[in-house]
C-alpha atoms as a printed R data frame, in Angstrom:
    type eleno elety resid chain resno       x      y       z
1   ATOM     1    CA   UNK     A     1   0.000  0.000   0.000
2   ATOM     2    CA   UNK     A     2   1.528  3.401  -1.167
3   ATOM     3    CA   UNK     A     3   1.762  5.977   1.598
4   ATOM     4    CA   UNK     A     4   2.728  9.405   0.929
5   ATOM     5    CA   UNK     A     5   2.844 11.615   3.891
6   ATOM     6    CA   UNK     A     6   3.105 15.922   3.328
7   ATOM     7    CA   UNK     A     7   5.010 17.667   5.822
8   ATOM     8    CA   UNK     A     8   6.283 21.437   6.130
9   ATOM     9    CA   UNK     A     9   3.419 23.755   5.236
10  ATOM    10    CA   UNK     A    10   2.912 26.467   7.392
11  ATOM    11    CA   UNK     A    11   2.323 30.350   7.437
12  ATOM    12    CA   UNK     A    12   4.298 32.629   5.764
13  ATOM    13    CA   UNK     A    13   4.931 36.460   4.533
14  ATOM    14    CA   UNK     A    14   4.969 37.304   0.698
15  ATOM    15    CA   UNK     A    15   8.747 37.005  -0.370
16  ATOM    16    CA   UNK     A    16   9.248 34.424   2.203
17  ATOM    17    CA   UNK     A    17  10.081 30.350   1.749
18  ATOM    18    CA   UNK     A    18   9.206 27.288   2.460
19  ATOM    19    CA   UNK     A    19  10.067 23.627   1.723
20  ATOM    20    CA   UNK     A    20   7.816 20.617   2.140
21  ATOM    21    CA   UNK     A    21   8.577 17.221   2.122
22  ATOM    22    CA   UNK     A    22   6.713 13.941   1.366
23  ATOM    23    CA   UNK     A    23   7.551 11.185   2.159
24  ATOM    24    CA   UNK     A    24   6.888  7.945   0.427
25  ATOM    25    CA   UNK     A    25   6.514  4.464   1.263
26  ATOM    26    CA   UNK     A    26   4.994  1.213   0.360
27  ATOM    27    CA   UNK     A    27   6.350  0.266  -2.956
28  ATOM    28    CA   UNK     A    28   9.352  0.284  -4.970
29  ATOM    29    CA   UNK     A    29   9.241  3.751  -6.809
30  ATOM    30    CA   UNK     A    30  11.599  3.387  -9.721
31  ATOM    31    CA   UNK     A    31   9.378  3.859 -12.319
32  ATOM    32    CA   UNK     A    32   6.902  6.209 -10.797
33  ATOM    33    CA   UNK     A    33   6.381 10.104 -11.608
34  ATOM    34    CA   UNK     A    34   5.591 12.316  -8.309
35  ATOM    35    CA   UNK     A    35   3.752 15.524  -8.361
36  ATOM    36    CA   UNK     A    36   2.910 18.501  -6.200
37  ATOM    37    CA   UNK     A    37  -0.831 19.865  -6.807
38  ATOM    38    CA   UNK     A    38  -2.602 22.765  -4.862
39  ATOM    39    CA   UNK     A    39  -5.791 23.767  -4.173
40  ATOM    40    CA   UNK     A    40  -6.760 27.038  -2.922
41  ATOM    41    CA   UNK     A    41 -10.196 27.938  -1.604
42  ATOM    42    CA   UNK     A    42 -12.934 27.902  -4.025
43  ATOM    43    CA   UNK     A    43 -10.806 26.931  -7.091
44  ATOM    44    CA   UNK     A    44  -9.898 23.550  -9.109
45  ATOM    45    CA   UNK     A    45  -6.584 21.273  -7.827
46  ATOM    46    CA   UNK     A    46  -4.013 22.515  -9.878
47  ATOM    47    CA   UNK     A    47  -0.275 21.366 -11.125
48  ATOM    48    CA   UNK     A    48   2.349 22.622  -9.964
49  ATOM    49    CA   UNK     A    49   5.269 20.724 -10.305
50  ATOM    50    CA   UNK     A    50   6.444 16.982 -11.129
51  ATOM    51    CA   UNK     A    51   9.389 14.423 -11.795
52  ATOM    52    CA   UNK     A    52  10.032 10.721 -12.972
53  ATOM    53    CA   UNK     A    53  11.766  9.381  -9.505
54  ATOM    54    CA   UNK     A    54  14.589  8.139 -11.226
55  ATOM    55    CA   UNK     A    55  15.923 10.552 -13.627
56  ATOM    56    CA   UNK     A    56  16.224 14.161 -14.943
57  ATOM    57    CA   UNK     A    57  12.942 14.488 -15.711
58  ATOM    58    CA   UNK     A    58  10.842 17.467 -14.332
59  ATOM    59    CA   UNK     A    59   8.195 20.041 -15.323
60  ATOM    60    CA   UNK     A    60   6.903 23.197 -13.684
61  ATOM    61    CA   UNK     A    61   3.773 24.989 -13.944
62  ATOM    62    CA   UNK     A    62   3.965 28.575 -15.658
63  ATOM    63    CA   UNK     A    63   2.792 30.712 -12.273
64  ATOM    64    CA   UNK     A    64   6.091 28.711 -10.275
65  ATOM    65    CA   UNK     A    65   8.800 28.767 -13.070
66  ATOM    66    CA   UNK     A    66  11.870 30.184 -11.739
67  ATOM    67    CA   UNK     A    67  10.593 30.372  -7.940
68  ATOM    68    CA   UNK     A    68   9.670 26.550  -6.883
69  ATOM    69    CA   UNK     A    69  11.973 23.653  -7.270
70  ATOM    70    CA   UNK     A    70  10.948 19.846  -7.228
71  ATOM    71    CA   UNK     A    71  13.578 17.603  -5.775
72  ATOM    72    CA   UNK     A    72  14.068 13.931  -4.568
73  ATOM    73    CA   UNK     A    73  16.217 12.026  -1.879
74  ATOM    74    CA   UNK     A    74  16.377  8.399  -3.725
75  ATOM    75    CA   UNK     A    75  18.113  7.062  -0.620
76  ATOM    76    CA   UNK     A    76  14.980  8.796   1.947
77  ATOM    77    CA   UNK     A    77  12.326  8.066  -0.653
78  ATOM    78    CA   UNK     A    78  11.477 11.509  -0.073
79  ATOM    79    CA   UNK     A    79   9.623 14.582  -2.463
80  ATOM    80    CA   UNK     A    80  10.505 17.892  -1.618
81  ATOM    81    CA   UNK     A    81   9.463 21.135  -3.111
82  ATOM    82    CA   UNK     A    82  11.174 24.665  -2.379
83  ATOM    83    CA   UNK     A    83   8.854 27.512  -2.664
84  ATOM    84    CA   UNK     A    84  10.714 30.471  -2.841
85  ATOM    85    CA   UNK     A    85   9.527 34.364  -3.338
86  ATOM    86    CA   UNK     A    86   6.627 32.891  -2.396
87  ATOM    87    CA   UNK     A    87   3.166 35.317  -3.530
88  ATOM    88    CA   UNK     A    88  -0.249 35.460  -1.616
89  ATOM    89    CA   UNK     A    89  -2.005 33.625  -4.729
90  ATOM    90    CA   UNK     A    90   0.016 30.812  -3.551
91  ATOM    91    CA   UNK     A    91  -1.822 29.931  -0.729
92  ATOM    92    CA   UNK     A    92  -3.206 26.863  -0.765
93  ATOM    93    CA   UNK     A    93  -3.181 22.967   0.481
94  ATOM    94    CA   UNK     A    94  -0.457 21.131  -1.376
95  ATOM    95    CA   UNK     A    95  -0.526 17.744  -2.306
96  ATOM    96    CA   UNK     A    96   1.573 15.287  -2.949
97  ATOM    97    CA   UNK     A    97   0.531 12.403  -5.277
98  ATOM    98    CA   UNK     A    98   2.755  9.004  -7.185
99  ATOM    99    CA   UNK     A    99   1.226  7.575 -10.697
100 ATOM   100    CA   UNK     A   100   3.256  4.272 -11.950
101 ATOM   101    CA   UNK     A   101   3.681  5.780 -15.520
102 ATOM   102    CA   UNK     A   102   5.545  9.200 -16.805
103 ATOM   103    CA   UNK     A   103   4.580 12.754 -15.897
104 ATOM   104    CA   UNK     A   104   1.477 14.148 -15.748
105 ATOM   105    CA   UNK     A   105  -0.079 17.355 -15.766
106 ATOM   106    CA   UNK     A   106  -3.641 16.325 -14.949
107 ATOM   107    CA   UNK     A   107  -5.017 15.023 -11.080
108 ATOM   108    CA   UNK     A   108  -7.174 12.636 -12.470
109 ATOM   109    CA   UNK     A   109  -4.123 10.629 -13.477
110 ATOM   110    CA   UNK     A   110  -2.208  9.790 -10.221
111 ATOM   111    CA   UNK     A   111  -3.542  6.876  -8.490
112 ATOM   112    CA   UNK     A   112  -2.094  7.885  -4.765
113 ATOM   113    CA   UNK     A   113  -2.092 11.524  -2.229
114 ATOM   114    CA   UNK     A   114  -1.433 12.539   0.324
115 ATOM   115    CA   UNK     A   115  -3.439 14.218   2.689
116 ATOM   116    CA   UNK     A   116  -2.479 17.363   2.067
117 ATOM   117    CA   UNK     A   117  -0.406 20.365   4.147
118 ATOM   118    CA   UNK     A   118  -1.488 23.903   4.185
119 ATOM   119    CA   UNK     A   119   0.304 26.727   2.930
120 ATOM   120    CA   UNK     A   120  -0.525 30.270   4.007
121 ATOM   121    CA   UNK     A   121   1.179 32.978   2.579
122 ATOM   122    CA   UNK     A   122   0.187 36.585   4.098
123 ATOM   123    CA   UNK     A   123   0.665 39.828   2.073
């Protein structure tokens, strides 16, 4: 049974950071893809960032290029993501979620999540 557990979130100020973790367990991951999704209140789970856990394969969405980074520990089976210059419109409750198959941009497409950590960034 895949577990994936989000740690980290917390409240911030605008131009501030923060770096959550999630750790994963329950299966041999090698030829998963792990993503990072938000949702903020009143609005649709959204992409923000994913990888292939073996490899140097990663995507972004447009509204975090250049201020979050995804990143892995193979040997902690561990998901981070840095949030840096971090903006009130990024408030939200991040996921973390594992599909067996290559990236994807789309929720409906990961089989496992976690249960989500709460990111509150104050202007």
């Amino acid at each position: 049974q895949v577990q994936l557990v989000e740690s980290g979130g917390g409240l911030v100020q605008a131009g501030g950071s923060l770096k959550l973790s999630c750790a994963a367990s329950g299966r041999t991951f090698s030829n998963y893809a792990m993503g990072w999704f938000r949702r903020a209140p009143g609005k649709e789970r959204e992409f923000v960032a994913a990888m292939r856990w073996v490899g140097a394969l990663w995507n972004y969405a447009d509204s975090v290029k250049g201020r979050f980074t995804i990143s892995r520990d193979n040997a902690k089976t561990t998901l981070y993501l840095q949030m840096n210059s971090l903006k009130p419109e990024d408030t939200a409750v991040y996921y973390c979620a594992a599909r067996n198959s290559g990236i994807s941009f789309r929720y409906d497409e990961y089989d496992y999540w976690g249960q989500g950590t709460q990111v509150t960034v104050s202007s």
